[in-house]
Amino acid sequence: HDLVKVVEAQNNGFYVLHVLGPLLHRLGIALARFGPPRKQVFAEHKETCYRRHPPGIAIYEHNGIAIYEVDGAVNKVYCQCLCLLARLFLEHKTLCFDVESFLFYIMTTSDAQGRHVVGYFSKEKISPLGYNLACILVVPPYQKVGHGRGLIQLAYELSRRTGCRGTPERPLSDLGLRGFFSYWKSTILHELRRVGPGQNISVSDLAARTCLMPEDIVYTLRRLDLLAEVAAAVTGLP
């Protein structure tokens, strides 16, 4: 109940969560917003809503985790509500209603009531700058267990399957940069460990193998203080 009050206060009088059950950490399944009389309409919605998972296509399912691809042009209201949800937790979240040009990848967990939203990321359908992720959110009850990394990994896997290199949309928040840096670091170090004695590898080689942008690779190597050690083996570096 308190969670609904917070949503109402921060989103111009709209409810954006369908809260099921008494536990505040249980995120609802049907994201919806309601106008006046809000309490009455919200109560009626709970009685008549039969949604048990996000709209769109399930593209992954394993060990109780499923990911749905949702087109913002096809399921506009649902995606708008998803963005309003993100606005509660992301200080710099501004885009909430112009969702038609984005795809949303929604991670869910399941129980007897259906599939509950764990988090999501969005990406532009067409990005001239190669952005493979525009906004990412893992709701607080599901943070710090690897779901954010899973979403980032999916973004790069989608880039790989389309034969493109990807990078997150800028500017990155401090939290976003920490998440991406962690992924970049482990991915690059994994590839460097595969380089045999006496073999060379270039930034372009790393980019081709990982689908990371070269500038993200160089940034990561500088952060790790590895450039001096690999400079002789990496082309294009001073």
PDB file of C-alpha atoms in Angstrom:
ATOM      1  CA  HIS A   1       0.000   0.000   0.000  1.00  0.00           C
ATOM      2  CA  ASP A   2       2.825   2.392   0.862  1.00  0.00           C
ATOM      3  CA  LEU A   3       4.516   1.547  -2.431  1.00  0.00           C
ATOM      4  CA  VAL A   4       1.400   2.554  -4.342  1.00  0.00           C
ATOM      5  CA  LYS A   5       1.358   5.872  -2.459  1.00  0.00           C
ATOM      6  CA  VAL A   6       4.955   6.545  -3.488  1.00  0.00           C
ATOM      7  CA  VAL A   7       4.143   5.827  -7.117  1.00  0.00           C
ATOM      8  CA  GLU A   8       1.127   8.097  -6.986  1.00  0.00           C
ATOM      9  CA  ALA A   9       3.122  10.954  -5.469  1.00  0.00           C
ATOM     10  CA  GLN A  10       5.975  10.785  -7.962  1.00  0.00           C
ATOM     11  CA  ASN A  11       4.103  10.225 -11.199  1.00  0.00           C
ATOM     12  CA  ASN A  12       1.453  12.933 -11.357  1.00  0.00           C
ATOM     13  CA  GLY A  13      -1.303  10.989  -9.675  1.00  0.00           C
ATOM     14  CA  PHE A  14      -0.964   7.780 -11.674  1.00  0.00           C
ATOM     15  CA  TYR A  15      -0.598   4.310 -10.289  1.00  0.00           C
ATOM     16  CA  VAL A  16       1.954   2.434 -12.365  1.00  0.00           C
ATOM     17  CA  LEU A  17       2.140  -0.799 -10.385  1.00  0.00           C
ATOM     18  CA  HIS A  18      -0.364  -3.558 -10.037  1.00  0.00           C
ATOM     19  CA  VAL A  19       0.570  -4.711  -6.536  1.00  0.00           C
ATOM     20  CA  LEU A  20      -0.450  -8.274  -5.771  1.00  0.00           C
ATOM     21  CA  GLY A  21      -0.400  -9.506  -2.184  1.00  0.00           C
ATOM     22  CA  PRO A  22       0.684  -7.817   1.044  1.00  0.00           C
ATOM     23  CA  LEU A  23       4.448  -7.993   0.532  1.00  0.00           C
ATOM     24  CA  LEU A  24       5.965  -4.770  -0.765  1.00  0.00           C
ATOM     25  CA  HIS A  25       8.922  -6.525  -2.400  1.00  0.00           C
ATOM     26  CA  ARG A  26       6.605  -8.404  -4.783  1.00  0.00           C
ATOM     27  CA  LEU A  27       6.415  -6.434  -8.005  1.00  0.00           C
ATOM     28  CA  GLY A  28       3.198  -6.709  -9.949  1.00  0.00           C
ATOM     29  CA  ILE A  29       2.720  -8.389 -13.285  1.00  0.00           C
ATOM     30  CA  ALA A  30       0.412  -5.995 -15.104  1.00  0.00           C
ATOM     31  CA  LEU A  31       1.962  -2.546 -15.245  1.00  0.00           C
ATOM     32  CA  ALA A  32      -0.918  -0.096 -15.532  1.00  0.00           C
ATOM     33  CA  ARG A  33      -1.735   3.494 -14.647  1.00  0.00           C
ATOM     34  CA  PHE A  34      -5.096   4.757 -13.493  1.00  0.00           C
ATOM     35  CA  GLY A  35      -6.846   8.091 -13.425  1.00  0.00           C
ATOM     36  CA  PRO A  36      -9.488   9.229 -10.907  1.00  0.00           C
ATOM     37  CA  PRO A  37     -11.186   7.715  -9.025  1.00  0.00           C
ATOM     38  CA  ARG A  38      -7.880   5.877  -8.602  1.00  0.00           C
ATOM     39  CA  LYS A  39      -8.626   3.602  -5.657  1.00  0.00           C
ATOM     40  CA  GLN A  40     -11.864   2.365  -7.163  1.00  0.00           C
ATOM     41  CA  VAL A  41     -10.407   1.798 -10.619  1.00  0.00           C
ATOM     42  CA  PHE A  42      -7.339   0.121  -9.136  1.00  0.00           C
ATOM     43  CA  ALA A  43      -9.498  -2.257  -7.091  1.00  0.00           C
ATOM     44  CA  GLU A  44     -11.597  -3.111 -10.147  1.00  0.00           C
ATOM     45  CA  HIS A  45      -8.468  -3.725 -12.183  1.00  0.00           C
ATOM     46  CA  LYS A  46      -7.133  -6.209  -9.643  1.00  0.00           C
ATOM     47  CA  GLU A  47     -10.375  -8.177  -9.916  1.00  0.00           C
ATOM     48  CA  THR A  48     -10.493  -8.292 -13.703  1.00  0.00           C
ATOM     49  CA  CYS A  49      -6.859  -8.400 -14.844  1.00  0.00           C
ATOM     50  CA  TYR A  50      -5.704 -11.830 -15.970  1.00  0.00           C
ATOM     51  CA  ARG A  51      -2.247 -10.931 -17.265  1.00  0.00           C
ATOM     52  CA  ARG A  52       0.329 -13.435 -16.047  1.00  0.00           C
ATOM     53  CA  HIS A  53       3.420 -12.259 -17.927  1.00  0.00           C
ATOM     54  CA  PRO A  54       4.630  -9.274 -19.961  1.00  0.00           C
ATOM     55  CA  PRO A  55       3.361  -8.872 -23.519  1.00  0.00           C
ATOM     56  CA  GLY A  56       5.659  -9.638 -26.419  1.00  0.00           C
ATOM     57  CA  ILE A  57       7.769 -12.683 -27.244  1.00  0.00           C
ATOM     58  CA  ALA A  58       9.609 -14.855 -24.738  1.00  0.00           C
ATOM     59  CA  ILE A  59      13.159 -15.125 -26.107  1.00  0.00           C
ATOM     60  CA  TYR A  60      14.796 -16.861 -23.134  1.00  0.00           C
ATOM     61  CA  GLU A  61      13.682 -19.153 -20.323  1.00  0.00           C
ATOM     62  CA  HIS A  62      15.862 -21.059 -17.866  1.00  0.00           C
ATOM     63  CA  ASN A  63      15.682 -21.931 -14.156  1.00  0.00           C
ATOM     64  CA  GLY A  64      12.616 -19.785 -13.546  1.00  0.00           C
ATOM     65  CA  ILE A  65      14.016 -16.704 -15.309  1.00  0.00           C
ATOM     66  CA  ALA A  66      12.397 -15.584 -18.571  1.00  0.00           C
ATOM     67  CA  ILE A  67      13.112 -12.610 -20.816  1.00  0.00           C
ATOM     68  CA  TYR A  68      10.501 -11.036 -23.061  1.00  0.00           C
ATOM     69  CA  GLU A  69      11.099  -8.804 -26.073  1.00  0.00           C
ATOM     70  CA  VAL A  70       8.433  -6.099 -26.214  1.00  0.00           C
ATOM     71  CA  ASP A  71       8.020  -3.606 -29.054  1.00  0.00           C
ATOM     72  CA  GLY A  72       7.291  -0.098 -27.795  1.00  0.00           C
ATOM     73  CA  ALA A  73       5.188   0.641 -30.876  1.00  0.00           C
ATOM     74  CA  VAL A  74       3.010  -2.457 -30.378  1.00  0.00           C
ATOM     75  CA  ASN A  75       2.616  -2.311 -26.587  1.00  0.00           C
ATOM     76  CA  LYS A  76       2.932   1.427 -26.080  1.00  0.00           C
ATOM     77  CA  VAL A  77       1.081   1.861 -22.773  1.00  0.00           C
ATOM     78  CA  TYR A  78       2.838  -1.094 -21.120  1.00  0.00           C
ATOM     79  CA  CYS A  79       6.252   0.254 -22.110  1.00  0.00           C
ATOM     80  CA  GLN A  80       5.346   3.755 -20.940  1.00  0.00           C
ATOM     81  CA  CYS A  81       4.420   2.329 -17.549  1.00  0.00           C
ATOM     82  CA  LEU A  82       7.686   0.417 -17.463  1.00  0.00           C
ATOM     83  CA  CYS A  83       9.542   3.687 -18.032  1.00  0.00           C
ATOM     84  CA  LEU A  84       7.525   5.384 -15.290  1.00  0.00           C
ATOM     85  CA  LEU A  85       8.535   2.572 -12.977  1.00  0.00           C
ATOM     86  CA  ALA A  86      12.194   3.154 -13.865  1.00  0.00           C
ATOM     87  CA  ARG A  87      11.764   6.839 -13.124  1.00  0.00           C
ATOM     88  CA  LEU A  88      11.139   6.009  -9.473  1.00  0.00           C
ATOM     89  CA  PHE A  89      14.634   4.566  -9.134  1.00  0.00           C
ATOM     90  CA  LEU A  90      16.734   6.331 -11.806  1.00  0.00           C
ATOM     91  CA  GLU A  91      17.412   9.976 -11.018  1.00  0.00           C
ATOM     92  CA  HIS A  92      18.166  10.990 -14.601  1.00  0.00           C
ATOM     93  CA  LYS A  93      15.387   9.027 -16.312  1.00  0.00           C
ATOM     94  CA  THR A  94      13.514  11.487 -18.533  1.00  0.00           C
ATOM     95  CA  LEU A  95      12.153   9.579 -21.539  1.00  0.00           C
ATOM     96  CA  CYS A  96       8.884   7.943 -20.470  1.00  0.00           C
ATOM     97  CA  PHE A  97       6.326   8.381 -23.228  1.00  0.00           C
ATOM     98  CA  ASP A  98       8.144   8.353 -26.605  1.00  0.00           C
ATOM     99  CA  VAL A  99       8.645   4.590 -26.640  1.00  0.00           C
ATOM    100  CA  GLU A 100       7.665   3.674 -30.205  1.00  0.00           C
ATOM    101  CA  SER A 101      11.241   3.621 -31.517  1.00  0.00           C
ATOM    102  CA  PHE A 102      12.512   1.294 -28.760  1.00  0.00           C
ATOM    103  CA  LEU A 103      12.561  -2.406 -28.004  1.00  0.00           C
ATOM    104  CA  PHE A 104      12.308  -3.476 -24.370  1.00  0.00           C
ATOM    105  CA  TYR A 105      13.853  -6.631 -22.948  1.00  0.00           C
ATOM    106  CA  ILE A 106      12.124  -7.528 -19.695  1.00  0.00           C
ATOM    107  CA  MET A 107      13.555 -10.049 -17.240  1.00  0.00           C
ATOM    108  CA  THR A 108      11.029 -11.860 -15.071  1.00  0.00           C
ATOM    109  CA  THR A 109      10.901 -14.412 -12.278  1.00  0.00           C
ATOM    110  CA  SER A 110       7.939 -16.689 -11.692  1.00  0.00           C
ATOM    111  CA  ASP A 111       5.744 -17.862  -8.857  1.00  0.00           C
ATOM    112  CA  ALA A 112       2.219 -19.255  -8.582  1.00  0.00           C
ATOM    113  CA  GLN A 113       0.694 -15.907  -9.603  1.00  0.00           C
ATOM    114  CA  GLY A 114       2.717 -15.485 -12.792  1.00  0.00           C
ATOM    115  CA  ARG A 115       5.862 -13.740 -13.981  1.00  0.00           C
ATOM    116  CA  HIS A 116       7.039 -10.690 -12.036  1.00  0.00           C
ATOM    117  CA  VAL A 117       9.290  -8.003 -13.450  1.00  0.00           C
ATOM    118  CA  VAL A 118      12.871  -8.231 -12.166  1.00  0.00           C
ATOM    119  CA  GLY A 119      14.336  -5.577 -14.455  1.00  0.00           C
ATOM    120  CA  TYR A 120      14.679  -4.526 -18.059  1.00  0.00           C
ATOM    121  CA  PHE A 121      16.728  -2.676 -20.596  1.00  0.00           C
ATOM    122  CA  SER A 122      15.648  -0.744 -23.656  1.00  0.00           C
ATOM    123  CA  LYS A 123      17.429  -0.147 -26.930  1.00  0.00           C
ATOM    124  CA  GLU A 124      16.725   1.883 -30.036  1.00  0.00           C
ATOM    125  CA  LYS A 125      15.516  -0.155 -32.998  1.00  0.00           C
ATOM    126  CA  ILE A 126      17.922   1.771 -35.218  1.00  0.00           C
ATOM    127  CA  SER A 127      20.984   3.418 -33.687  1.00  0.00           C
ATOM    128  CA  PRO A 128      23.473   5.101 -36.065  1.00  0.00           C
ATOM    129  CA  LEU A 129      25.964   5.357 -33.183  1.00  0.00           C
ATOM    130  CA  GLY A 130      25.840   1.659 -32.383  1.00  0.00           C
ATOM    131  CA  TYR A 131      24.079   1.984 -29.041  1.00  0.00           C
ATOM    132  CA  ASN A 132      22.906  -1.443 -27.885  1.00  0.00           C
ATOM    133  CA  LEU A 133      21.348  -0.234 -24.628  1.00  0.00           C
ATOM    134  CA  ALA A 134      19.540   2.996 -23.773  1.00  0.00           C
ATOM    135  CA  CYS A 135      18.238   2.452 -20.240  1.00  0.00           C
ATOM    136  CA  ILE A 136      18.697  -0.383 -17.739  1.00  0.00           C
ATOM    137  CA  LEU A 137      16.973  -1.031 -14.446  1.00  0.00           C
ATOM    138  CA  VAL A 138      16.941  -3.848 -11.916  1.00  0.00           C
ATOM    139  CA  VAL A 139      14.332  -3.135  -9.262  1.00  0.00           C
ATOM    140  CA  PRO A 140      15.855  -2.936  -5.751  1.00  0.00           C
ATOM    141  CA  PRO A 141      14.589  -6.272  -4.327  1.00  0.00           C
ATOM    142  CA  TYR A 142      16.451  -8.118  -7.113  1.00  0.00           C
ATOM    143  CA  GLN A 143      19.717  -6.179  -7.146  1.00  0.00           C
ATOM    144  CA  LYS A 144      23.189  -7.501  -6.291  1.00  0.00           C
ATOM    145  CA  VAL A 145      22.521 -11.053  -7.469  1.00  0.00           C
ATOM    146  CA  GLY A 146      23.750 -10.739 -11.059  1.00  0.00           C
ATOM    147  CA  HIS A 147      20.569  -9.773 -12.905  1.00  0.00           C
ATOM    148  CA  GLY A 148      22.038  -6.471 -14.115  1.00  0.00           C
ATOM    149  CA  ARG A 149      25.033  -8.278 -15.553  1.00  0.00           C
ATOM    150  CA  GLY A 150      22.698 -10.753 -17.223  1.00  0.00           C
ATOM    151  CA  LEU A 151      20.852  -7.917 -18.958  1.00  0.00           C
ATOM    152  CA  ILE A 152      24.119  -6.310 -20.095  1.00  0.00           C
ATOM    153  CA  GLN A 153      25.327  -9.657 -21.413  1.00  0.00           C
ATOM    154  CA  LEU A 154      22.083 -10.045 -23.357  1.00  0.00           C
ATOM    155  CA  ALA A 155      22.549  -6.598 -24.935  1.00  0.00           C
ATOM    156  CA  TYR A 156      25.964  -7.639 -26.262  1.00  0.00           C
ATOM    157  CA  GLU A 157      24.696 -11.040 -27.347  1.00  0.00           C
ATOM    158  CA  LEU A 158      22.043  -9.298 -29.447  1.00  0.00           C
ATOM    159  CA  SER A 159      24.794  -7.148 -30.975  1.00  0.00           C
ATOM    160  CA  ARG A 160      26.856 -10.248 -31.728  1.00  0.00           C
ATOM    161  CA  ARG A 161      23.954 -11.978 -33.445  1.00  0.00           C
ATOM    162  CA  THR A 162      23.456  -9.001 -35.733  1.00  0.00           C
ATOM    163  CA  GLY A 163      27.183  -8.822 -36.511  1.00  0.00           C
ATOM    164  CA  CYS A 164      27.606  -5.410 -34.866  1.00  0.00           C
ATOM    165  CA  ARG A 165      29.688  -3.891 -32.101  1.00  0.00           C
ATOM    166  CA  GLY A 166      27.729  -2.248 -29.324  1.00  0.00           C
ATOM    167  CA  THR A 167      28.067   0.304 -26.573  1.00  0.00           C
ATOM    168  CA  PRO A 168      25.635   1.813 -24.048  1.00  0.00           C
ATOM    169  CA  GLU A 169      24.070   5.175 -24.710  1.00  0.00           C
ATOM    170  CA  ARG A 170      25.900   8.117 -23.178  1.00  0.00           C
ATOM    171  CA  PRO A 171      26.116   9.732 -20.712  1.00  0.00           C
ATOM    172  CA  LEU A 172      26.356   6.824 -18.287  1.00  0.00           C
ATOM    173  CA  SER A 173      25.359   7.222 -14.669  1.00  0.00           C
ATOM    174  CA  ASP A 174      27.922   6.303 -12.020  1.00  0.00           C
ATOM    175  CA  LEU A 175      26.017   3.106 -11.277  1.00  0.00           C
ATOM    176  CA  GLY A 176      25.706   2.301 -14.973  1.00  0.00           C
ATOM    177  CA  LEU A 177      29.421   2.830 -15.549  1.00  0.00           C
ATOM    178  CA  ARG A 178      30.270   0.489 -12.686  1.00  0.00           C
ATOM    179  CA  GLY A 179      28.077  -2.220 -14.155  1.00  0.00           C
ATOM    180  CA  PHE A 180      29.439  -1.894 -17.673  1.00  0.00           C
ATOM    181  CA  PHE A 181      33.041  -1.604 -16.520  1.00  0.00           C
ATOM    182  CA  SER A 182      32.659  -4.864 -14.611  1.00  0.00           C
ATOM    183  CA  TYR A 183      31.356  -6.583 -17.742  1.00  0.00           C
ATOM    184  CA  TRP A 184      34.003  -5.040 -20.006  1.00  0.00           C
ATOM    185  CA  LYS A 185      36.780  -6.028 -17.595  1.00  0.00           C
ATOM    186  CA  SER A 186      35.820  -9.686 -17.275  1.00  0.00           C
ATOM    187  CA  THR A 187      35.138 -10.021 -21.012  1.00  0.00           C
ATOM    188  CA  ILE A 188      38.462  -8.490 -22.053  1.00  0.00           C
ATOM    189  CA  LEU A 189      40.506 -10.401 -19.481  1.00  0.00           C
ATOM    190  CA  HIS A 190      38.881 -13.637 -20.619  1.00  0.00           C
ATOM    191  CA  GLU A 191      40.032 -12.967 -24.175  1.00  0.00           C
ATOM    192  CA  LEU A 192      43.543 -11.906 -23.105  1.00  0.00           C
ATOM    193  CA  ARG A 193      43.960 -15.180 -21.205  1.00  0.00           C
ATOM    194  CA  ARG A 194      43.352 -17.020 -24.470  1.00  0.00           C
ATOM    195  CA  VAL A 195      46.293 -15.323 -26.154  1.00  0.00           C
ATOM    196  CA  GLY A 196      49.209 -17.762 -26.316  1.00  0.00           C
ATOM    197  CA  PRO A 197      52.840 -16.957 -25.473  1.00  0.00           C
ATOM    198  CA  GLY A 198      54.459 -14.866 -28.185  1.00  0.00           C
ATOM    199  CA  GLN A 199      51.118 -14.110 -29.866  1.00  0.00           C
ATOM    200  CA  ASN A 200      49.848 -10.598 -30.530  1.00  0.00           C
ATOM    201  CA  ILE A 201      46.334  -9.247 -30.285  1.00  0.00           C
ATOM    202  CA  SER A 202      45.070  -5.843 -31.364  1.00  0.00           C
ATOM    203  CA  VAL A 203      42.249  -3.691 -30.131  1.00  0.00           C
ATOM    204  CA  SER A 204      40.466  -4.505 -33.381  1.00  0.00           C
ATOM    205  CA  ASP A 205      40.875  -8.213 -32.662  1.00  0.00           C
ATOM    206  CA  LEU A 206      39.415  -7.762 -29.193  1.00  0.00           C
ATOM    207  CA  ALA A 207      36.538  -5.736 -30.604  1.00  0.00           C
ATOM    208  CA  ALA A 208      35.769  -8.438 -33.172  1.00  0.00           C
ATOM    209  CA  ARG A 209      35.828 -11.190 -30.548  1.00  0.00           C
ATOM    210  CA  THR A 210      33.811  -9.380 -27.877  1.00  0.00           C
ATOM    211  CA  CYS A 211      31.561  -6.997 -29.867  1.00  0.00           C
ATOM    212  CA  LEU A 212      32.827  -4.180 -27.604  1.00  0.00           C
ATOM    213  CA  MET A 213      33.592  -0.799 -29.108  1.00  0.00           C
ATOM    214  CA  PRO A 214      37.368  -0.115 -29.387  1.00  0.00           C
ATOM    215  CA  GLU A 215      37.070   2.999 -27.221  1.00  0.00           C
ATOM    216  CA  ASP A 216      35.467   0.938 -24.441  1.00  0.00           C
ATOM    217  CA  ILE A 217      38.307  -1.575 -24.672  1.00  0.00           C
ATOM    218  CA  VAL A 218      40.959   1.142 -24.425  1.00  0.00           C
ATOM    219  CA  TYR A 219      39.099   2.772 -21.520  1.00  0.00           C
ATOM    220  CA  THR A 220      38.990  -0.539 -19.645  1.00  0.00           C
ATOM    221  CA  LEU A 221      42.674  -1.296 -20.220  1.00  0.00           C
ATOM    222  CA  ARG A 222      43.592   2.159 -18.939  1.00  0.00           C
ATOM    223  CA  ARG A 223      41.448   1.674 -15.841  1.00  0.00           C
ATOM    224  CA  LEU A 224      43.151  -1.661 -15.196  1.00  0.00           C
ATOM    225  CA  ASP A 225      46.585  -0.110 -15.724  1.00  0.00           C
ATOM    226  CA  LEU A 226      47.292  -2.761 -18.361  1.00  0.00           C
ATOM    227  CA  LEU A 227      48.155  -0.576 -21.329  1.00  0.00           C
ATOM    228  CA  ALA A 228      51.852  -0.464 -20.497  1.00  0.00           C
ATOM    229  CA  GLU A 229      51.957  -4.244 -20.315  1.00  0.00           C
ATOM    230  CA  VAL A 230      50.049  -4.899 -23.550  1.00  0.00           C
ATOM    231  CA  ALA A 231      51.065  -1.822 -25.552  1.00  0.00           C
ATOM    232  CA  ALA A 232      53.622  -3.744 -27.555  1.00  0.00           C
ATOM    233  CA  ALA A 233      50.999  -6.275 -28.552  1.00  0.00           C
ATOM    234  CA  VAL A 234      48.112  -3.923 -29.251  1.00  0.00           C
ATOM    235  CA  THR A 235      48.129  -1.897 -32.447  1.00  0.00           C
ATOM    236  CA  GLY A 236      47.145   1.744 -32.660  1.00  0.00           C
ATOM    237  CA  LEU A 237      48.250   2.687 -29.142  1.00  0.00           C
ATOM    238  CA  PRO A 238      50.956   5.232 -28.225  1.00  0.00           C
TER     239      PRO A 238
END
